[in-house]
Amino acid sequence: MIIIMKPHAPDESIQKVAHLIEENGLTVHLSKGEEVTIIGVVGDKTRLAGKNLELIPGVDRIVPVTESYKLSNLKFHPSPSVIQVGSTEIGPNNLTIMAGPCAIESREQLLTIARGVKKAGATILRGGAYKPRTSPYSFQGLEEEGLKYMKEASEETGLMTICEVISAASLETAVNYVDMIQIGARNMQNFQLLREAGRAGLPVLLKRGLSATIEEWLNAAEYIMAEGNPNVVLCERGIRTYETSTRNTLDISAVPVLKSKTHLPVIVDPSHASGVRAYVAPLAKSAVACGADGLMIEVHNNPACALSDGPQSLTLEQFQELTQKLAPYCELEGRKFS
Ligand code: PEP
Ligand code: MN
């Protein structure tokens, strides 16, 4: 439940409410707005039965939160969150562009792509060092060697970096090299990994599971946040449907739906959603028009020879052309580009 305080309620009233909640073994999450403070309560609320919270001076009203996700819930935190990723941020003011290869293949490949995407306006370099491939015989990633190239690319270009982790061990290694952790679609409900990501001390990009509902996805975010990490960004990357002309079906409606349910930033990955290079640009534009806070786009210096996801990867020239075209869309949405 949430306790909505009266406008400009004094600090003593807020403290009194918070104290009563904690005294009964529940956790308090304060959201202080300019006028109104909202006190979110997590835990077994039957323990507050008969405590007459609404009679404490300064309390305006008590609203039950019926959804199972609390910390990610918009009711707990009614203004959109801004998530800091190193020196850049993801939130309502700008459009964050994450771009890079599906997989880090070599030092030269990554540095070439990093320089190109930086020039085109990306602020975060993506690149997989641990690849969750459908076939065990496909390229599985360079692991720590790849992460070292990420660090070097970041130092040279000033780009922030993101890499997917697929296990506790890969997470433990990755935190030493990158600025943001990615939990991929296949691991969205790996609850142990979500908890570990919640303790890792870095912001987390949580991709939507292949067949996950929005509610399941928000509950997955809750696992990370419940460990004390509020820095979660959601990424719509297409869901599995009966349609076969694209790799997945981009659920563009997820963007406004999420905006009505959560304060967490939402980005869109048109590359994995479509699986087809030619569809990436139109889907990227639709994402901006729908209110997405960012995009994740696969880019390769030589897609024909890519070790993973070549058919959906933009060339550096195509990526540059796309970012130029996105600028007016950002303006219409009142966002700064990148
Ligand atoms: C990726 O971003 O490299 C990836 C594997 O994406 P997803 O988890 O969305 O399939
Ligand atoms: Mn990929």
Coordinates of C-alpha atoms and ligand atoms in Angstrom, one line a residue:
M1 CA 0.0 0.0 0.0
I2 CA 1.0 3.6 -0.3
I3 CA 0.4 6.4 2.2
I4 CA -0.1 9.8 0.5
M5 CA 0.8 12.7 2.8
K6 CA -1.0 16.0 2.7
P7 CA 0.8 18.7 0.6
H8 CA 3.8 20.1 2.5
A9 CA 3.3 17.7 5.4
P10 CA 6.0 18.4 8.0
D11 CA 9.0 16.0 8.3
E12 CA 8.0 15.0 11.8
S13 CA 4.7 13.5 10.4
I14 CA 6.6 11.6 7.7
Q15 CA 9.0 10.3 10.3
K16 CA 6.2 9.3 12.6
V17 CA 4.5 7.3 9.8
A18 CA 7.8 5.7 8.7
H19 CA 8.6 4.7 12.3
L20 CA 5.3 3.1 12.9
I21 CA 5.7 1.0 9.7
E22 CA 9.2 -0.1 10.5
E23 CA 8.4 -0.9 14.0
N24 CA 5.9 -3.4 12.7
G25 CA 8.6 -5.1 10.6
L26 CA 7.7 -3.6 7.2
T27 CA 9.9 -1.6 4.8
V28 CA 9.5 2.0 3.9
H29 CA 10.1 3.6 0.5
L30 CA 9.9 7.3 0.4
S31 CA 9.2 9.3 -2.7
K32 CA 9.4 13.0 -2.0
G33 CA 7.8 15.2 -4.6
E34 CA 7.9 19.0 -4.7
E35 CA 4.6 19.2 -2.7
V36 CA 3.5 15.7 -1.8
T37 CA 5.4 12.8 -0.2
I38 CA 4.4 9.3 -0.9
I39 CA 5.3 6.5 1.5
G40 CA 5.4 3.1 0.0
V41 CA 5.0 0.1 2.3
V42 CA 6.5 -3.3 1.4
G43 CA 5.8 -6.3 3.5
D44 CA 2.9 -8.0 5.2
K45 CA 0.4 -5.2 5.6
T46 CA -1.9 -7.2 7.9
R47 CA 0.6 -6.2 10.6
L48 CA -0.6 -2.7 10.3
A49 CA -4.2 -3.6 11.0
G50 CA -5.8 -1.5 13.8
K51 CA -2.8 0.9 13.8
N52 CA -5.0 3.8 12.5
L53 CA -2.3 5.2 10.2
E54 CA -4.8 7.5 8.6
L55 CA -5.3 9.3 11.9
I56 CA -1.7 10.5 12.1
P57 CA -1.6 14.2 11.4
G58 CA -0.3 15.0 7.9
V59 CA -1.6 11.8 6.4
D60 CA -4.0 12.5 3.5
R61 CA -5.1 9.0 2.4
I62 CA -4.1 5.4 2.1
V63 CA -4.2 3.6 -1.2
P64 CA -3.9 -0.2 -1.5
V65 CA -1.4 -1.4 -4.2
T66 CA -3.0 -4.5 -5.6
E67 CA -0.3 -5.4 -8.1
S68 CA 2.4 -7.9 -6.9
Y69 CA 5.2 -5.6 -8.0
K70 CA 5.7 -2.6 -5.7
L71 CA 9.1 -0.9 -6.1
S72 CA 8.7 -0.8 -9.8
N73 CA 5.1 0.4 -9.6
L74 CA 4.3 3.9 -10.7
K75 CA 2.1 4.2 -7.6
F76 CA 5.2 4.0 -5.4
H77 CA 7.1 6.5 -7.4
P78 CA 4.8 8.7 -9.5
S79 CA 7.5 10.5 -11.5
P80 CA 9.6 8.8 -14.1
S81 CA 13.0 7.5 -12.9
V82 CA 16.2 8.7 -14.4
I83 CA 18.9 6.0 -14.3
Q84 CA 22.5 7.1 -14.3
V85 CA 24.8 4.9 -16.4
G86 CA 28.4 6.2 -15.7
S87 CA 28.4 9.7 -17.2
T88 CA 25.2 9.3 -19.2
E89 CA 21.6 9.0 -18.2
I90 CA 18.4 7.1 -19.3
G91 CA 15.1 8.8 -18.7
P92 CA 12.4 11.1 -19.9
N93 CA 14.7 14.0 -21.0
N94 CA 16.7 12.4 -23.7
L95 CA 16.8 9.5 -26.1
T96 CA 19.7 7.2 -25.1
I97 CA 21.2 5.2 -28.0
M98 CA 23.0 2.0 -27.2
A99 CA 24.7 0.5 -30.2
G100 CA 27.3 -2.1 -31.1
P101 CA 27.8 -5.6 -32.3
C102 CA 25.8 -8.6 -31.2
A103 CA 29.0 -10.3 -30.2
I104 CA 32.5 -8.9 -29.6
E105 CA 34.6 -10.7 -32.1
S106 CA 38.0 -9.1 -31.9
R107 CA 39.8 -5.9 -30.7
E108 CA 39.8 -4.4 -34.1
Q109 CA 36.2 -5.2 -34.8
L110 CA 35.0 -3.6 -31.5
L111 CA 37.2 -0.5 -31.8
T112 CA 36.1 0.2 -35.3
I113 CA 32.4 -0.2 -34.4
A114 CA 32.9 1.9 -31.2
R115 CA 34.4 4.8 -33.1
G116 CA 31.7 4.7 -35.7
V117 CA 28.7 4.5 -33.3
K118 CA 30.2 7.3 -31.2
K119 CA 30.5 9.5 -34.2
A120 CA 26.9 8.8 -35.1
G121 CA 25.7 9.9 -31.6
A122 CA 25.5 6.7 -29.5
T123 CA 26.4 7.1 -25.8
I124 CA 26.5 3.5 -24.8
L125 CA 28.4 0.7 -26.5
R126 CA 26.8 -2.7 -26.5
G127 CA 28.6 -5.9 -27.2
G128 CA 28.1 -9.5 -26.1
A129 CA 31.0 -11.4 -24.4
Y130 CA 28.8 -14.2 -23.2
K131 CA 26.4 -15.2 -25.9
P132 CA 23.3 -17.3 -25.1
R133 CA 23.1 -19.0 -28.5
T134 CA 20.3 -21.3 -29.6
S135 CA 22.8 -23.9 -30.8
P136 CA 25.7 -25.0 -28.5
Y137 CA 27.9 -25.2 -31.6
S138 CA 27.5 -21.5 -32.5
F139 CA 30.0 -18.8 -31.4
Q140 CA 29.6 -18.4 -27.6
G141 CA 31.6 -15.2 -27.1
L142 CA 35.1 -14.1 -26.1
E143 CA 34.2 -13.9 -22.4
E144 CA 36.8 -11.9 -20.3
E145 CA 39.0 -11.2 -23.3
G146 CA 36.0 -9.4 -24.9
L147 CA 35.3 -7.5 -21.8
K148 CA 38.9 -6.1 -21.9
Y149 CA 38.3 -4.8 -25.4
M150 CA 35.1 -3.2 -24.1
K151 CA 37.1 -1.4 -21.5
E152 CA 39.6 -0.3 -24.0
A153 CA 36.9 0.9 -26.4
S154 CA 35.3 2.9 -23.6
E155 CA 38.6 4.5 -22.5
E156 CA 39.3 5.5 -26.1
T157 CA 35.9 6.8 -27.1
G158 CA 34.3 7.9 -23.8
L159 CA 31.3 5.6 -24.5
M160 CA 29.7 3.9 -21.6
T161 CA 29.4 0.1 -22.0
I162 CA 26.9 -2.7 -21.5
C163 CA 27.3 -6.4 -21.7
E164 CA 24.9 -9.3 -21.2
V165 CA 25.6 -11.7 -18.3
I166 CA 24.3 -15.3 -18.3
S167 CA 25.4 -16.6 -14.9
A168 CA 26.7 -15.6 -11.5
A169 CA 30.3 -16.2 -12.7
S170 CA 29.9 -14.0 -15.8
L171 CA 28.3 -11.3 -13.7
E172 CA 31.1 -11.3 -11.2
T173 CA 33.6 -10.8 -14.1
A174 CA 31.6 -8.3 -16.1
V175 CA 31.2 -5.8 -13.2
N176 CA 34.9 -5.2 -13.4
Y177 CA 34.8 -4.0 -17.0
V178 CA 31.4 -2.4 -17.9
D179 CA 29.0 0.3 -16.8
M180 CA 25.7 -1.6 -17.1
I181 CA 24.7 -5.2 -17.0
Q182 CA 22.2 -6.8 -19.4
I183 CA 19.9 -9.6 -18.5
G184 CA 18.8 -11.1 -21.7
A185 CA 15.4 -12.4 -22.8
R186 CA 16.3 -16.0 -22.1
N187 CA 17.2 -15.2 -18.5
M188 CA 14.3 -12.8 -17.6
Q189 CA 12.9 -15.3 -15.2
N190 CA 16.2 -16.7 -13.9
F191 CA 15.3 -15.5 -10.4
Q192 CA 18.7 -16.3 -8.9
L193 CA 20.5 -14.3 -11.5
L194 CA 18.1 -11.4 -11.1
R195 CA 18.8 -11.4 -7.3
E196 CA 22.5 -11.4 -8.0
A197 CA 22.2 -8.6 -10.5
G198 CA 20.3 -6.7 -7.8
R199 CA 23.4 -6.9 -5.5
A200 CA 26.0 -6.2 -8.2
G201 CA 26.1 -2.4 -7.8
L202 CA 25.6 -1.6 -11.5
P203 CA 22.5 -0.5 -13.4
V204 CA 20.7 -3.3 -15.1
L205 CA 19.0 -3.5 -18.5
L206 CA 16.3 -6.1 -18.2
K207 CA 15.1 -7.5 -21.6
R208 CA 11.6 -8.9 -21.9
G209 CA 11.4 -12.7 -21.9
L210 CA 10.5 -14.3 -25.2
S211 CA 6.9 -15.1 -24.1
A212 CA 6.7 -12.9 -21.0
T213 CA 3.6 -10.9 -20.1
I214 CA 4.2 -7.3 -19.0
E215 CA 3.3 -8.3 -15.4
E216 CA 5.8 -11.1 -15.3
W217 CA 8.4 -8.7 -16.7
L218 CA 7.7 -6.1 -14.0
N219 CA 7.9 -8.8 -11.3
A220 CA 11.3 -9.8 -12.7
A221 CA 12.4 -6.1 -12.3
E222 CA 11.0 -6.3 -8.8
Y223 CA 13.5 -9.2 -8.0
I224 CA 16.4 -6.9 -8.9
M225 CA 15.0 -3.9 -7.0
A226 CA 14.1 -5.9 -3.9
E227 CA 17.8 -6.6 -3.5
G228 CA 18.4 -2.8 -3.1
N229 CA 19.2 -1.9 -6.7
P230 CA 16.7 0.8 -8.0
N231 CA 18.6 1.2 -11.3
V232 CA 16.6 -0.9 -13.7
V233 CA 15.8 -0.1 -17.3
L234 CA 13.3 -2.3 -19.3
C235 CA 13.9 -3.3 -22.9
E236 CA 11.2 -4.4 -25.2
R237 CA 12.8 -6.7 -27.8
G238 CA 9.9 -8.4 -29.4
I239 CA 7.8 -11.4 -28.3
R240 CA 7.1 -14.7 -29.9
T241 CA 3.9 -14.8 -31.9
Y242 CA 2.5 -16.9 -34.8
E243 CA 4.0 -14.4 -37.3
T244 CA 7.1 -15.8 -39.1
S245 CA 8.0 -12.9 -41.4
T246 CA 10.0 -11.3 -38.6
R247 CA 12.2 -13.0 -36.0
N248 CA 9.8 -11.8 -33.2
T249 CA 6.9 -9.4 -33.1
L250 CA 7.7 -5.9 -31.7
D251 CA 5.1 -5.2 -29.0
I252 CA 5.2 -1.5 -29.5
S253 CA 2.1 -1.1 -27.3
A254 CA 4.3 -2.4 -24.4
V255 CA 5.9 1.1 -24.3
P256 CA 2.7 3.1 -23.4
V257 CA 1.5 0.2 -21.3
L258 CA 4.7 0.2 -19.2
K259 CA 4.6 4.0 -18.9
S260 CA 1.2 3.7 -17.3
K261 CA 2.4 1.0 -14.8
T262 CA 6.0 1.8 -13.9
H263 CA 8.4 4.7 -13.4
L264 CA 11.3 2.7 -14.8
P265 CA 12.7 3.9 -18.2
V266 CA 11.8 1.8 -21.2
I267 CA 13.9 1.3 -24.3
V268 CA 13.3 -0.6 -27.5
D269 CA 15.5 -3.1 -29.4
P270 CA 14.3 -3.1 -33.0
S271 CA 17.1 -5.4 -34.1
H272 CA 16.2 -8.5 -32.1
A273 CA 12.5 -7.6 -32.5
S274 CA 12.6 -7.8 -36.3
G275 CA 15.7 -9.8 -37.2
V276 CA 15.8 -7.9 -40.5
R277 CA 18.1 -5.0 -41.2
A278 CA 15.6 -3.2 -43.4
Y279 CA 12.9 -3.1 -40.6
V280 CA 15.2 -1.6 -38.0
A281 CA 14.9 2.1 -38.9
P282 CA 11.1 2.2 -39.2
L283 CA 10.6 0.3 -35.9
A284 CA 13.2 2.6 -34.2
K285 CA 11.2 5.7 -35.3
S286 CA 7.9 4.1 -34.0
A287 CA 9.6 3.5 -30.7
V288 CA 10.5 7.1 -30.3
A289 CA 7.0 8.2 -31.3
C290 CA 5.6 5.8 -28.7
G291 CA 7.7 7.5 -25.9
A292 CA 10.6 5.1 -25.6
D293 CA 13.5 6.5 -23.6
G294 CA 16.1 4.8 -25.7
L295 CA 17.1 2.3 -28.4
M296 CA 19.4 -0.6 -28.5
I297 CA 20.6 -1.3 -32.1
E298 CA 23.0 -3.9 -33.4
V299 CA 25.7 -2.4 -35.7
H300 CA 28.5 -4.2 -37.4
N301 CA 31.4 -3.0 -39.6
N302 CA 30.9 -6.0 -41.9
P303 CA 27.5 -7.6 -41.2
A304 CA 28.0 -10.3 -44.0
C305 CA 30.8 -11.8 -41.9
A306 CA 29.3 -11.3 -38.4
L307 CA 29.6 -14.3 -36.1
S308 CA 26.2 -13.6 -34.8
D309 CA 23.0 -11.7 -35.9
G310 CA 24.5 -10.3 -39.1
P311 CA 21.2 -10.2 -41.0
Q312 CA 19.7 -7.7 -38.5
S313 CA 22.9 -5.6 -38.0
L314 CA 23.1 -2.2 -39.6
T315 CA 26.3 -1.1 -41.3
L316 CA 28.0 1.9 -39.7
E317 CA 26.8 4.0 -42.6
Q318 CA 23.2 2.8 -42.1
F319 CA 23.4 3.5 -38.4
Q320 CA 24.7 7.0 -39.1
E321 CA 21.8 7.7 -41.5
L322 CA 19.3 6.4 -38.9
T323 CA 20.6 8.6 -36.1
Q324 CA 20.4 11.6 -38.3
K325 CA 16.8 10.8 -39.1
L326 CA 15.8 10.2 -35.5
A327 CA 16.7 13.8 -34.4
P328 CA 13.4 15.4 -35.6
Y329 CA 11.4 12.6 -33.9
C330 CA 13.1 13.3 -30.7
E331 CA 12.3 17.0 -31.0
L332 CA 8.6 16.2 -31.5
E333 CA 8.7 14.2 -28.3
G334 CA 10.5 17.0 -26.5
R335 CA 13.6 14.9 -25.9
K336 CA 17.2 15.7 -26.4
F337 CA 18.9 13.3 -28.9
S338 CA 21.4 11.1 -27.0
Ligands
PEP1 C1 21.4 -9.5 -27.3 O1 21.0 -8.3 -27.0 O2 22.5 -9.7 -27.7 C2 20.4 -10.6 -27.1 C3 20.8 -11.8 -27.1 O3 19.2 -10.2 -27.0 P1 17.8 -10.9 -26.4 O4 18.2 -11.4 -25.1 O5 16.8 -9.8 -26.5 O6 17.6 -12.1 -27.4
MN2 MN 22.1 -10.3 -31.1

